[in-house]
Coordinates of C-alpha atoms in Angstrom, one line a residue:
M1 CA 39.6 111.6 91.6
K2 CA 36.4 112.8 89.8
Y3 CA 35.1 109.3 90.0
I4 CA 35.5 109.1 93.8
I5 CA 34.1 112.7 94.3
K6 CA 31.1 111.8 92.3
K7 CA 30.5 108.6 94.3
F8 CA 31.0 110.5 97.6
F9 CA 28.5 113.1 96.5
T10 CA 26.0 110.3 95.7
L11 CA 26.7 108.8 99.2
I12 CA 25.8 112.1 100.9
I13 CA 22.6 112.5 98.9
T14 CA 21.6 108.9 99.6
L15 CA 22.1 109.4 103.3
L16 CA 20.1 112.6 103.3
I17 CA 17.2 110.7 101.6
V18 CA 17.5 107.9 104.1
T19 CA 17.2 110.4 107.0
I20 CA 14.0 111.8 105.5
F21 CA 12.4 108.4 105.1
T22 CA 13.6 107.2 108.5
F23 CA 12.1 110.3 110.2
V24 CA 8.8 110.3 108.3
A25 CA 8.3 106.6 108.9
F26 CA 8.2 107.0 112.6
Q27 CA 5.9 110.0 112.4
V28 CA 3.2 108.0 110.7
I29 CA 3.4 105.1 113.1
P30 CA 0.4 105.3 115.5
G31 CA 1.3 106.2 119.1
D32 CA 2.3 109.2 121.2
S33 CA 5.9 109.5 122.3
A34 CA 4.9 111.7 125.2
I35 CA 2.6 109.0 126.6
T36 CA 5.3 106.4 126.0
A37 CA 7.8 108.5 128.0
L38 CA 5.6 109.7 130.8
G39 CA 3.1 106.9 131.1
M40 CA -0.7 106.7 131.0
D41 CA -1.0 108.4 134.3
A42 CA 0.5 111.7 133.1
T43 CA -1.7 114.7 133.0
E44 CA -2.5 116.6 129.9
D45 CA -0.4 119.6 131.1
Q46 CA 2.6 117.3 131.7
L47 CA 2.2 115.7 128.2
Q48 CA 1.9 119.2 126.6
N49 CA 5.0 120.4 128.4
Y50 CA 6.9 117.4 127.3
R51 CA 5.9 117.9 123.7
E52 CA 6.9 121.6 123.8
E53 CA 10.3 120.7 125.5
L54 CA 11.2 118.2 122.7
G55 CA 9.6 120.3 119.9
L56 CA 6.9 117.6 119.2
D57 CA 4.3 120.3 118.8
E58 CA 6.1 121.8 115.8
S59 CA 5.3 120.9 112.2
I60 CA 6.9 117.8 110.7
P61 CA 9.4 119.7 108.5
V62 CA 10.5 121.7 111.6
Q63 CA 10.8 118.6 113.7
Y64 CA 12.9 116.9 110.9
A65 CA 15.2 119.9 110.7
I66 CA 15.7 119.9 114.5
W67 CA 16.3 116.1 114.5
L68 CA 18.7 116.2 111.6
S69 CA 20.7 119.1 113.1
N70 CA 21.0 117.3 116.4
T71 CA 21.9 114.1 114.8
I72 CA 24.7 115.7 112.7
K73 CA 26.0 117.2 116.0
G74 CA 26.0 113.7 117.6
D75 CA 23.0 114.6 119.9
F76 CA 20.7 111.6 119.4
G77 CA 18.3 112.5 122.1
T78 CA 17.1 110.5 125.2
S79 CA 15.7 107.0 125.2
L80 CA 12.0 106.8 126.1
Q81 CA 12.4 103.2 127.4
Y82 CA 15.5 103.9 129.5
M83 CA 14.6 107.3 131.0
E84 CA 17.4 109.8 131.4
T85 CA 19.7 107.6 129.3
P86 CA 21.2 109.3 126.2
V87 CA 20.7 107.3 123.0
S88 CA 24.4 107.8 122.2
K89 CA 25.3 105.9 125.4
L90 CA 23.0 103.1 124.6
I91 CA 24.5 102.9 121.1
S92 CA 28.1 103.1 122.3
D93 CA 27.5 100.3 124.8
R94 CA 26.0 98.0 122.3
L95 CA 27.8 98.9 119.1
P96 CA 31.1 97.0 120.0
V97 CA 29.1 93.8 120.5
T98 CA 27.6 94.0 117.0
V99 CA 30.8 95.1 115.3
C100 CA 32.9 92.5 116.9
L101 CA 30.4 89.8 116.0
A102 CA 30.3 91.0 112.4
V103 CA 34.1 91.2 112.1
L104 CA 34.7 87.8 113.6
S105 CA 31.9 86.3 111.3
F106 CA 33.3 88.0 108.3
A107 CA 36.9 86.8 109.0
I108 CA 35.6 83.2 109.3
I109 CA 33.8 83.6 106.0
I110 CA 36.9 84.9 104.2
L111 CA 39.3 82.4 105.6
V112 CA 37.1 79.4 104.9
S113 CA 35.2 80.2 101.7
L114 CA 38.0 81.6 99.5
P115 CA 40.2 78.4 99.7
L116 CA 37.1 76.2 99.3
G117 CA 35.8 78.1 96.3
I118 CA 39.2 77.9 94.6
L119 CA 39.5 74.2 95.4
A120 CA 36.0 73.5 94.0
A121 CA 36.8 75.3 90.8
K122 CA 40.2 73.7 90.3
H123 CA 38.8 70.2 90.8
R124 CA 35.6 70.8 88.8
G125 CA 33.5 67.6 88.5
K126 CA 35.8 65.5 90.7
W127 CA 34.9 64.0 94.1
L128 CA 36.3 67.1 96.0
D129 CA 34.1 69.4 94.0
R130 CA 31.1 67.2 94.5
T131 CA 31.7 66.9 98.3
I132 CA 32.0 70.7 98.7
S133 CA 28.9 71.2 96.6
I134 CA 26.9 68.8 98.9
L135 CA 28.2 70.6 102.0
T136 CA 27.3 74.0 100.6
Q137 CA 23.8 72.9 99.7
V138 CA 23.2 71.6 103.2
S139 CA 24.7 74.7 104.8
M140 CA 22.5 77.1 102.8
A141 CA 19.4 75.2 103.8
I142 CA 20.0 75.8 107.5
P143 CA 18.9 79.2 108.9
S144 CA 21.5 80.9 111.1
F145 CA 19.2 81.1 114.2
F146 CA 18.5 77.4 114.0
L147 CA 22.2 76.6 113.6
G148 CA 22.8 78.8 116.6
M149 CA 20.4 76.7 118.6
I150 CA 22.1 73.5 117.5
L151 CA 25.5 74.9 118.4
S152 CA 24.2 75.9 121.8
L153 CA 22.8 72.5 122.4
I154 CA 25.9 70.6 121.3
F155 CA 28.8 72.8 122.4
G156 CA 27.0 74.6 125.3
I157 CA 24.7 72.1 127.0
A158 CA 26.3 68.8 126.0
L159 CA 30.0 69.6 125.8
K160 CA 29.9 72.6 128.1
W161 CA 32.5 74.6 126.1
F162 CA 30.5 77.7 127.0
T163 CA 27.4 78.6 129.0
P164 CA 24.4 79.4 126.7
G165 CA 22.9 82.8 127.6
K166 CA 25.6 83.8 130.0
Y167 CA 27.0 86.8 128.2
I168 CA 30.5 87.9 129.1
S169 CA 31.0 91.7 128.7
Y170 CA 33.9 93.0 126.7
S171 CA 34.7 95.5 129.4
D172 CA 35.0 92.8 132.1
N173 CA 36.9 90.1 130.2
F174 CA 37.7 90.8 126.5
A175 CA 39.3 87.3 125.9
G176 CA 36.2 85.7 127.4
F177 CA 34.0 88.0 125.3
I178 CA 35.7 86.9 122.1
R179 CA 35.5 83.3 123.1
F180 CA 31.7 83.7 123.7
L181 CA 31.3 85.3 120.2
I182 CA 33.0 82.4 118.4
F183 CA 29.9 80.2 118.3
P184 CA 27.4 83.0 117.3
S185 CA 29.9 84.0 114.6
I186 CA 30.1 80.4 113.3
A187 CA 26.3 80.3 113.2
I188 CA 26.2 83.5 111.1
A189 CA 29.2 82.4 108.9
I190 CA 28.3 78.9 107.8
P191 CA 25.3 79.7 105.5
K192 CA 27.2 82.6 104.0
I193 CA 30.3 80.6 103.5
A194 CA 28.2 78.2 101.4
M195 CA 26.9 81.0 99.3
L196 CA 30.3 82.6 98.7
V197 CA 31.9 79.3 97.8
K198 CA 29.3 78.7 95.1
F199 CA 29.6 82.3 93.8
L200 CA 33.4 82.2 93.7
R201 CA 33.4 78.8 92.0
S202 CA 31.1 80.0 89.3
S203 CA 33.0 83.2 88.8
I204 CA 36.3 81.4 88.4
L205 CA 34.9 78.8 86.0
R206 CA 33.3 81.7 83.9
Q207 CA 36.7 83.4 83.7
M208 CA 38.4 80.1 82.7
K209 CA 36.4 80.1 79.5
S210 CA 37.7 83.5 78.5
D211 CA 39.9 84.2 75.5
Y212 CA 42.9 85.4 77.5
V213 CA 43.0 82.0 79.3
R214 CA 43.1 80.1 76.0
T215 CA 45.8 82.4 74.8
A216 CA 47.8 81.8 78.0
K217 CA 47.4 78.1 77.6
S218 CA 48.6 78.2 74.0
K219 CA 51.7 80.0 75.2
G220 CA 52.5 77.1 77.6
M221 CA 51.6 78.7 80.9
K222 CA 50.7 76.2 83.7
E223 CA 47.1 76.1 84.9
N224 CA 48.0 77.2 88.4
D225 CA 49.9 80.2 87.1
I226 CA 46.9 81.2 84.9
L227 CA 44.6 80.7 87.9
Y228 CA 46.5 82.7 90.5
R229 CA 48.1 85.4 88.2
H230 CA 45.2 86.2 85.9
V231 CA 41.9 84.4 86.5
L232 CA 41.6 85.0 90.2
K233 CA 42.0 88.7 90.0
N234 CA 39.2 89.0 87.4
A235 CA 37.0 86.5 89.2
L236 CA 37.3 88.5 92.5
I237 CA 35.8 91.7 91.0
P238 CA 32.1 90.5 91.2
V239 CA 33.0 88.7 94.5
V240 CA 33.9 92.0 96.1
T241 CA 30.4 93.3 95.6
F242 CA 29.0 90.1 97.0
L243 CA 31.3 90.3 100.0
A244 CA 30.4 93.9 100.6
M245 CA 26.7 93.2 100.7
M246 CA 27.3 90.2 102.9
L247 CA 29.2 92.3 105.4
A248 CA 26.4 94.9 105.4
D249 CA 23.9 92.1 105.9
I250 CA 25.9 90.8 108.9
L251 CA 26.2 94.2 110.5
A252 CA 22.5 95.0 110.0
G253 CA 20.9 91.6 110.5
T254 CA 22.2 90.0 113.7
V255 CA 19.0 90.4 115.6
L256 CA 18.0 86.7 115.7
I257 CA 21.5 85.5 116.6
E258 CA 21.7 88.1 119.3
Q259 CA 18.4 86.8 120.7
V260 CA 19.5 83.2 120.6
F261 CA 22.8 83.8 122.4
N262 CA 21.5 86.6 124.6
L263 CA 23.9 89.2 123.1
P264 CA 23.2 92.9 124.0
G265 CA 23.9 94.2 120.5
L266 CA 22.2 96.7 118.3
G267 CA 19.9 94.2 116.6
R268 CA 18.3 93.1 119.9
T269 CA 18.2 96.8 121.0
L270 CA 16.3 97.7 117.8
L271 CA 13.8 94.9 118.4
N272 CA 13.2 96.1 122.0
A273 CA 13.0 99.8 120.9
V274 CA 10.3 99.1 118.2
S275 CA 8.3 96.9 120.6
N276 CA 8.3 99.6 123.3
R277 CA 7.9 102.5 120.8
D278 CA 11.3 103.9 121.8
F279 CA 11.5 105.9 118.6
P280 CA 14.7 107.9 119.3
V281 CA 16.6 104.7 119.7
A282 CA 14.9 102.9 116.8
Q283 CA 15.5 105.9 114.4
I284 CA 19.3 106.1 115.1
I285 CA 19.8 102.3 114.8
I286 CA 17.9 102.2 111.5
L287 CA 19.9 105.2 110.3
Y288 CA 23.1 103.3 111.3
I289 CA 22.0 100.2 109.3
A290 CA 21.3 102.3 106.3
A291 CA 24.5 104.2 106.6
I292 CA 26.5 101.0 106.8
V293 CA 25.0 99.7 103.6
V294 CA 25.6 103.0 101.7
I295 CA 29.1 103.5 103.0
I296 CA 30.1 99.9 102.2
N297 CA 28.8 100.4 98.6
F298 CA 30.9 103.5 98.4
V299 CA 34.0 101.6 99.6
V300 CA 33.2 98.8 97.0
D301 CA 33.2 101.4 94.2
V302 CA 36.6 102.7 95.4
I303 CA 37.9 99.1 95.5
Y304 CA 36.6 98.5 92.0
K305 CA 38.5 101.5 90.8
W306 CA 41.7 100.2 92.5
I307 CA 41.2 96.6 91.1
D308 CA 40.3 97.7 87.6
P309 CA 41.0 101.4 86.6
R310 CA 38.8 100.9 83.5
V311 CA 35.7 101.0 85.8
S312 CA 35.6 104.8 85.8
A313 CA 35.1 104.8 82.1
N314 CA 31.6 103.4 82.5
Y315 CA 30.5 106.2 84.7

């Protein structure tokens, strides 16, 4: 329990530091939020009234305290790009798209890469291992956004399995929404499947050289029993970290795929917010991305403790 409390306390401190950097970063970026919101034709009195209303005329520490207090309460402010639209509504409308895309991509990665990684390790040096190795090398060399374009060309334009760019909202047709997300998810998953297969294969082969494996073999245990009862459990410990960072990367880095497939997710919204100096929206999305990474790391630490209780002895 002390281990988890310590990790949770570290999580809170890290998030607090992230809020400071996130807020200060947008304070030093050139530009005036009042002019962005009211336009170039606004009078000086209108601009001043707007700054006073939002507390923009206060010192940076006071502005940060106000922003942090409001953020903790769930009040993220109003978008400058979409006037009168609360940031919370923009986020709530776009978050399901990014989360569903990430979950579907992650599920594909797990379902494909774990069996392939185990097969490659079991058949080390044989034709199956070499075939998987060639496929992973090719897959890692193809960027996700380019793969998305190829999938759109083949399955969208040529085979007409879906209409490229014609987004189907989850609120209108959830089944159609999931079907539309399949190809963006595949585009995200394929390069990461290749990375995970190679990582898992290496981890399994490294464990197969351990003393406990030689002892088990000397006792007459079958290779499959050694692999699935002992080796795989130990080999998955470093893979958990790799998977966690991969999930964080998917949740935080879908902007290019969202652009290719015209998905109204958080990545595309962040790009538009930065381009249009919509700082309230950009700040919250960046904070979301940072929070995802920190929280996933915390979950990984807890999973480590569950997989191997000895982990806490190192902290």
